[in-house]
PDB file of C-alpha atoms in Angstrom:
ATOM      1  CA  MET A1111     -24.636  17.072  -9.240  1.00 93.00           C
ATOM      2  CA  ARG A1112     -21.551  17.517 -11.338  1.00 96.00           C
ATOM      3  CA  GLU A1113     -19.924  20.869 -12.396  1.00 97.00           C
ATOM      4  CA  LEU A1114     -19.876  21.920 -16.058  1.00 97.00           C
ATOM      5  CA  ASN A1115     -17.870  24.416 -17.846  1.00 95.00           C
ATOM      6  CA  VAL A1116     -19.269  26.389 -20.786  1.00 94.00           C
ATOM      7  CA  VAL A1117     -17.192  25.297 -23.900  1.00 92.00           C
ATOM      8  CA  GLY A1118     -19.358  27.923 -26.149  1.00 89.00           C
ATOM      9  CA  VAL A1119     -22.238  28.373 -28.575  1.00 91.00           C
ATOM     10  CA  ARG A1120     -22.431  27.706 -32.296  1.00 86.00           C
ATOM     11  CA  VAL A1121     -25.227  27.505 -34.887  1.00 83.00           C
ATOM     12  CA  GLU A1122     -26.219  23.856 -35.845  1.00 78.00           C
ATOM     13  CA  LEU A1123     -26.570  23.167 -39.672  1.00 77.00           C
ATOM     14  CA  PRO A1124     -28.925  22.895 -41.645  1.00 79.00           C
ATOM     15  CA  THR A1125     -31.469  24.128 -39.075  1.00 80.00           C
ATOM     16  CA  ASN A1126     -29.426  27.239 -38.070  1.00 81.00           C
ATOM     17  CA  GLN A1127     -30.442  26.565 -34.229  1.00 87.00           C
ATOM     18  CA  PRO A1128     -28.128  27.662 -31.833  1.00 91.00           C
ATOM     19  CA  ILE A1129     -26.489  25.318 -29.312  1.00 91.00           C
ATOM     20  CA  VAL A1130     -24.582  25.885 -26.282  1.00 93.00           C
ATOM     21  CA  LEU A1131     -22.099  23.077 -25.499  1.00 93.00           C
ATOM     22  CA  LEU A1132     -21.309  22.196 -21.956  1.00 94.00           C
ATOM     23  CA  LYS A1133     -18.380  19.955 -20.535  1.00 94.00           C
ATOM     24  CA  GLU A1134     -17.882  18.112 -17.101  1.00 93.00           C
ATOM     25  CA  VAL A1135     -15.220  19.562 -15.159  1.00 93.00           C
ATOM     26  CA  ASP A1136     -13.993  16.371 -13.969  1.00 90.00           C
ATOM     27  CA  GLY A1137     -15.100  13.958 -16.769  1.00 88.00           C
ATOM     28  CA  ASP A1138     -15.158  13.343 -20.384  1.00 87.00           C
ATOM     29  CA  ARG A1139     -19.035  13.960 -21.311  1.00 91.00           C
ATOM     30  CA  TYR A1140     -20.494  16.975 -23.212  1.00 93.00           C
ATOM     31  CA  LEU A1141     -24.006  18.242 -22.766  1.00 93.00           C
ATOM     32  CA  PRO A1142     -25.290  20.087 -25.966  1.00 92.00           C
ATOM     33  CA  ILE A1143     -28.642  22.123 -25.199  1.00 94.00           C
ATOM     34  CA  TRP A1144     -30.342  23.635 -28.130  1.00 93.00           C
ATOM     35  CA  ILE A1145     -31.109  27.315 -27.328  1.00 94.00           C
ATOM     36  CA  GLY A1146     -32.610  30.602 -28.788  1.00 90.00           C
ATOM     37  CA  ALA A1147     -30.677  33.017 -30.771  1.00 89.00           C
ATOM     38  CA  VAL A1148     -31.241  35.730 -28.044  1.00 89.00           C
ATOM     39  CA  GLU A1149     -29.826  33.653 -25.328  1.00 92.00           C
ATOM     40  CA  ALA A1150     -26.879  32.347 -27.639  1.00 91.00           C
ATOM     41  CA  THR A1151     -26.007  36.086 -28.107  1.00 89.00           C
ATOM     42  CA  ALA A1152     -25.920  36.857 -24.567  1.00 91.00           C
ATOM     43  CA  ILE A1153     -23.663  33.660 -23.801  1.00 92.00           C
ATOM     44  CA  ALA A1154     -21.319  34.718 -26.871  1.00 89.00           C
ATOM     45  CA  TYR A1155     -21.291  38.281 -25.520  1.00 89.00           C
ATOM     46  CA  GLU A1156     -20.017  37.251 -22.044  1.00 90.00           C
ATOM     47  CA  GLN A1157     -17.818  34.877 -23.278  1.00 88.00           C
ATOM     48  CA  GLN A1158     -15.960  37.355 -25.715  1.00 87.00           C
ATOM     49  CA  GLY A1159     -16.158  40.150 -23.096  1.00 87.00           C
ATOM     50  CA  VAL A1160     -18.474  42.335 -25.357  1.00 88.00           C
ATOM     51  CA  LYS A1161     -19.984  45.031 -23.355  1.00 87.00           C
ATOM     52  CA  PRO A1162     -23.307  46.556 -24.964  1.00 86.00           C
ATOM     53  CA  ALA A1163     -24.100  50.180 -24.455  1.00 87.00           C
ATOM     54  CA  ARG A1164     -27.231  49.244 -22.443  1.00 88.00           C
ATOM     55  CA  PRO A1165     -27.589  46.362 -20.134  1.00 86.00           C
ATOM     56  CA  LEU A1166     -29.131  43.168 -21.819  1.00 87.00           C
ATOM     57  CA  THR A1167     -31.524  41.395 -19.746  1.00 90.00           C
ATOM     58  CA  HIS A1168     -29.022  39.009 -18.176  1.00 92.00           C
ATOM     59  CA  ASP A1169     -27.030  42.061 -17.150  1.00 92.00           C
ATOM     60  CA  LEU A1170     -30.270  43.553 -15.544  1.00 92.00           C
ATOM     61  CA  MET A1171     -30.768  40.322 -13.721  1.00 94.00           C
ATOM     62  CA  ARG A1172     -27.258  40.467 -12.324  1.00 94.00           C
ATOM     63  CA  ASP A1173     -27.512  43.858 -11.224  1.00 93.00           C
ATOM     64  CA  MET A1174     -30.879  43.324  -9.624  1.00 94.00           C
ATOM     65  CA  LEU A1175     -29.476  40.205  -7.662  1.00 95.00           C
ATOM     66  CA  ALA A1176     -26.616  42.457  -6.564  1.00 94.00           C
ATOM     67  CA  ALA A1177     -28.729  45.175  -5.568  1.00 95.00           C
ATOM     68  CA  LEU A1178     -30.901  42.982  -3.379  1.00 94.00           C
ATOM     69  CA  LYS A1179     -27.762  41.332  -1.945  1.00 95.00           C
ATOM     70  CA  ALA A1180     -28.992  38.055  -2.961  1.00 95.00           C
ATOM     71  CA  PRO A1181     -26.067  36.417  -4.837  1.00 96.00           C
ATOM     72  CA  LEU A1182     -26.501  33.560  -7.448  1.00 97.00           C
ATOM     73  CA  LYS A1183     -24.855  30.754  -5.648  1.00 97.00           C
ATOM     74  CA  ALA A1184     -25.142  28.056  -8.439  1.00 97.00           C
ATOM     75  CA  VAL A1185     -27.111  27.230 -11.542  1.00 97.00           C
ATOM     76  CA  GLU A1186     -28.420  23.577 -11.580  1.00 97.00           C
ATOM     77  CA  ILE A1187     -29.732  21.757 -14.671  1.00 97.00           C
ATOM     78  CA  VAL A1188     -32.038  19.469 -12.571  1.00 97.00           C
ATOM     79  CA  GLU A1189     -34.131  17.646 -15.062  1.00 96.00           C
ATOM     80  CA  MET A1190     -34.876  16.751 -18.653  1.00 95.00           C
ATOM     81  CA  ARG A1191     -38.391  15.893 -19.659  1.00 94.00           C
ATOM     82  CA  ASP A1192     -39.904  15.410 -23.150  1.00 93.00           C
ATOM     83  CA  ASN A1193     -36.304  16.654 -24.498  1.00 90.00           C
ATOM     84  CA  ILE A1194     -36.828  19.925 -22.608  1.00 94.00           C
ATOM     85  CA  PHE A1195     -34.034  20.832 -20.188  1.00 96.00           C
ATOM     86  CA  TYR A1196     -35.158  22.497 -16.828  1.00 97.00           C
ATOM     87  CA  ALA A1197     -32.802  24.395 -14.706  1.00 97.00           C
ATOM     88  CA  GLU A1198     -33.085  26.090 -11.173  1.00 97.00           C
ATOM     89  CA  LEU A1199     -31.086  29.242  -9.968  1.00 97.00           C
ATOM     90  CA  VAL A1200     -29.615  28.896  -6.497  1.00 97.00           C
ATOM     91  CA  ILE A1201     -30.010  32.179  -4.893  1.00 96.00           C
ATOM     92  CA  GLY A1202     -29.056  33.486  -1.440  1.00 92.00           C
ATOM     93  CA  ASP A1203     -29.831  31.217   1.431  1.00 90.00           C
ATOM     94  CA  ASN A1204     -30.844  28.164  -1.129  1.00 88.00           C
ATOM     95  CA  VAL A1205     -33.875  30.145  -2.601  1.00 95.00           C
ATOM     96  CA  ARG A1206     -34.710  28.003  -5.836  1.00 97.00           C
ATOM     97  CA  VAL A1207     -36.033  29.636  -8.755  1.00 97.00           C
ATOM     98  CA  SER A1208     -36.961  27.825 -12.085  1.00 97.00           C
ATOM     99  CA  ALA A1209     -35.576  28.927 -15.183  1.00 96.00           C
ATOM    100  CA  ARG A1210     -34.295  27.806 -18.689  1.00 95.00           C
ATOM    101  CA  PRO A1211     -30.893  26.626 -18.880  1.00 96.00           C
ATOM    102  CA  SER A1212     -29.936  28.949 -21.539  1.00 95.00           C
ATOM    103  CA  ASP A1213     -31.014  32.051 -19.349  1.00 95.00           C
ATOM    104  CA  SER A1214     -29.287  30.407 -16.490  1.00 96.00           C
ATOM    105  CA  ILE A1215     -26.071  29.909 -18.135  1.00 96.00           C
ATOM    106  CA  ALA A1216     -26.016  33.620 -19.459  1.00 95.00           C
ATOM    107  CA  LEU A1217     -26.539  34.749 -15.877  1.00 96.00           C
ATOM    108  CA  ALA A1218     -24.048  32.046 -14.360  1.00 97.00           C
ATOM    109  CA  LEU A1219     -21.218  33.462 -16.631  1.00 95.00           C
ATOM    110  CA  ARG A1220     -22.061  37.030 -15.639  1.00 95.00           C
ATOM    111  CA  VAL A1221     -21.737  36.592 -12.114  1.00 96.00           C
ATOM    112  CA  GLY A1222     -19.007  33.679 -11.858  1.00 96.00           C
ATOM    113  CA  ALA A1223     -21.501  31.230 -10.447  1.00 97.00           C
ATOM    114  CA  PRO A1224     -20.919  27.359 -10.996  1.00 98.00           C
ATOM    115  CA  ILE A1225     -23.068  25.427 -13.342  1.00 98.00           C
ATOM    116  CA  ARG A1226     -24.141  21.881 -12.200  1.00 97.00           C
ATOM    117  CA  CYS A1227     -26.069  19.337 -13.684  1.00 97.00           C
ATOM    118  CA  ALA A1228     -27.941  16.218 -12.277  1.00 97.00           C
ATOM    119  CA  ASP A1229     -26.208  13.016 -12.882  1.00 95.00           C
ATOM    120  CA  GLN A1230     -29.363  11.541 -14.284  1.00 96.00           C
ATOM    121  CA  VAL A1231     -29.672  14.123 -16.783  1.00 96.00           C
ATOM    122  CA  LEU A1232     -26.168  13.666 -17.826  1.00 95.00           C
ATOM    123  CA  THR A1233     -26.726   9.961 -18.200  1.00 93.00           C
ATOM    124  CA  GLU A1234     -29.903  10.648 -20.597  1.00 92.00           C
ATOM    125  CA  ALA A1235     -28.461  13.503 -22.577  1.00 92.00           C
ATOM    126  CA  ALA A1236     -24.545  13.858 -22.527  1.00 91.00           C
ATOM    127  CA  ILE A1237     -22.281  12.491 -25.149  1.00 87.00           C
ATOM    128  CA  VAL A1238     -18.812  11.252 -24.936  1.00 86.00           C
ATOM    129  CA  ILE A1239     -16.776  12.466 -27.973  1.00 75.00           C
ATOM    130  CA  PRO A1240     -14.074   9.775 -28.428  1.00 66.00           C
ATOM    131  CA  ASP A1241     -10.239  10.948 -28.537  1.00 59.00           C
ATOM    132  CA  GLU A1242     -10.270  10.830 -32.581  1.00 56.00           C
ATOM    133  CA  GLN A1243     -13.027  13.445 -32.557  1.00 58.00           C
ATOM    134  CA  GLU A1244     -11.294  15.697 -29.973  1.00 60.00           C
ATOM    135  CA  ASP A1245      -9.783  17.494 -32.892  1.00 64.00           C
ATOM    136  CA  GLU A1246     -13.625  18.316 -33.932  1.00 64.00           C
ATOM    137  CA  VAL A1247     -13.893  20.024 -30.427  1.00 65.00           C
ATOM    138  CA  GLU A1248     -10.654  21.893 -31.016  1.00 66.00           C
ATOM    139  CA  LYS A1249     -12.165  23.058 -34.443  1.00 66.00           C
ATOM    140  CA  PHE A1250     -15.180  24.108 -32.397  1.00 67.00           C
ATOM    141  CA  ARG A1251     -13.145  26.217 -30.141  1.00 66.00           C
ATOM    142  CA  GLU A1252     -11.396  27.795 -32.969  1.00 66.00           C
ATOM    143  CA  PHE A1253     -14.693  28.623 -34.618  1.00 65.00           C
ATOM    144  CA  LEU A1254     -15.858  30.039 -31.078  1.00 63.00           C
ATOM    145  CA  GLU A1255     -12.955  32.526 -31.321  1.00 65.00           C
ATOM    146  CA  GLN A1256     -13.878  33.664 -34.633  1.00 64.00           C
ATOM    147  CA  VAL A1257     -17.732  34.030 -34.419  1.00 62.00           C
ATOM    148  CA  ARG A1258     -19.103  36.967 -33.707  1.00 64.00           C
ATOM    149  CA  PRO A1259     -22.600  37.488 -31.321  1.00 61.00           C
ATOM    150  CA  GLU A1260     -24.023  39.217 -34.488  1.00 63.00           C
ATOM    151  CA  ASP A1261     -23.953  35.938 -36.364  1.00 61.00           C
ATOM    152  CA  PHE A1262     -26.708  34.602 -34.031  1.00 59.00           C
ATOM    153  CA  ALA A1263     -29.274  37.378 -34.971  1.00 56.00           C
ATOM    154  CA  GLY A1264     -31.797  35.549 -37.023  1.00 52.00           C
TER     155      GLY A1264
END
C-alpha cells in the first residue's frame, strides 16, 4: 500500500464528469478517479472548509463513527476491476467495510484519515506527469482554488 494525498476535484470536459486526482506521497504517480457530482461537491466542500447548515451524508458518517467510538483508521483503494475502483474503510480494530473510493475519500478528509492504494492498482491505473507537464498540474491547483462546490451541481 502507498499513501496518497488528494490534489483536488475538477470537471473533465467535454463530458462534464467530475474526477478526483490523488498523488503518491512518496512518488510521482497520480491516480485520477472519475466520480459523481455529489461526491465531488462533498470533497470540494471539505477541501475549501465550507460548512453547510445541515450535515451532509459524509458528515453524518463521521459523526456516527465518533458516537460509536469506532475511528476511521484509513481508507484503502484495494482493487480495480473492469475500470471500477473498489475501496475499503478500515474502522476501529481492523474492521473492513467495502465502499466507493469517492465516498471513502470524502470521509477520510473529514476525519484526517490516511488514504492508501494497493501497488497493483497504481501500476494499472496511475499516470506519471512529466516535468514539462507539471505546469498543467499547477494550473489544475489554481483552478481548484477558484472553483466553487456549486460548480459540480449538474
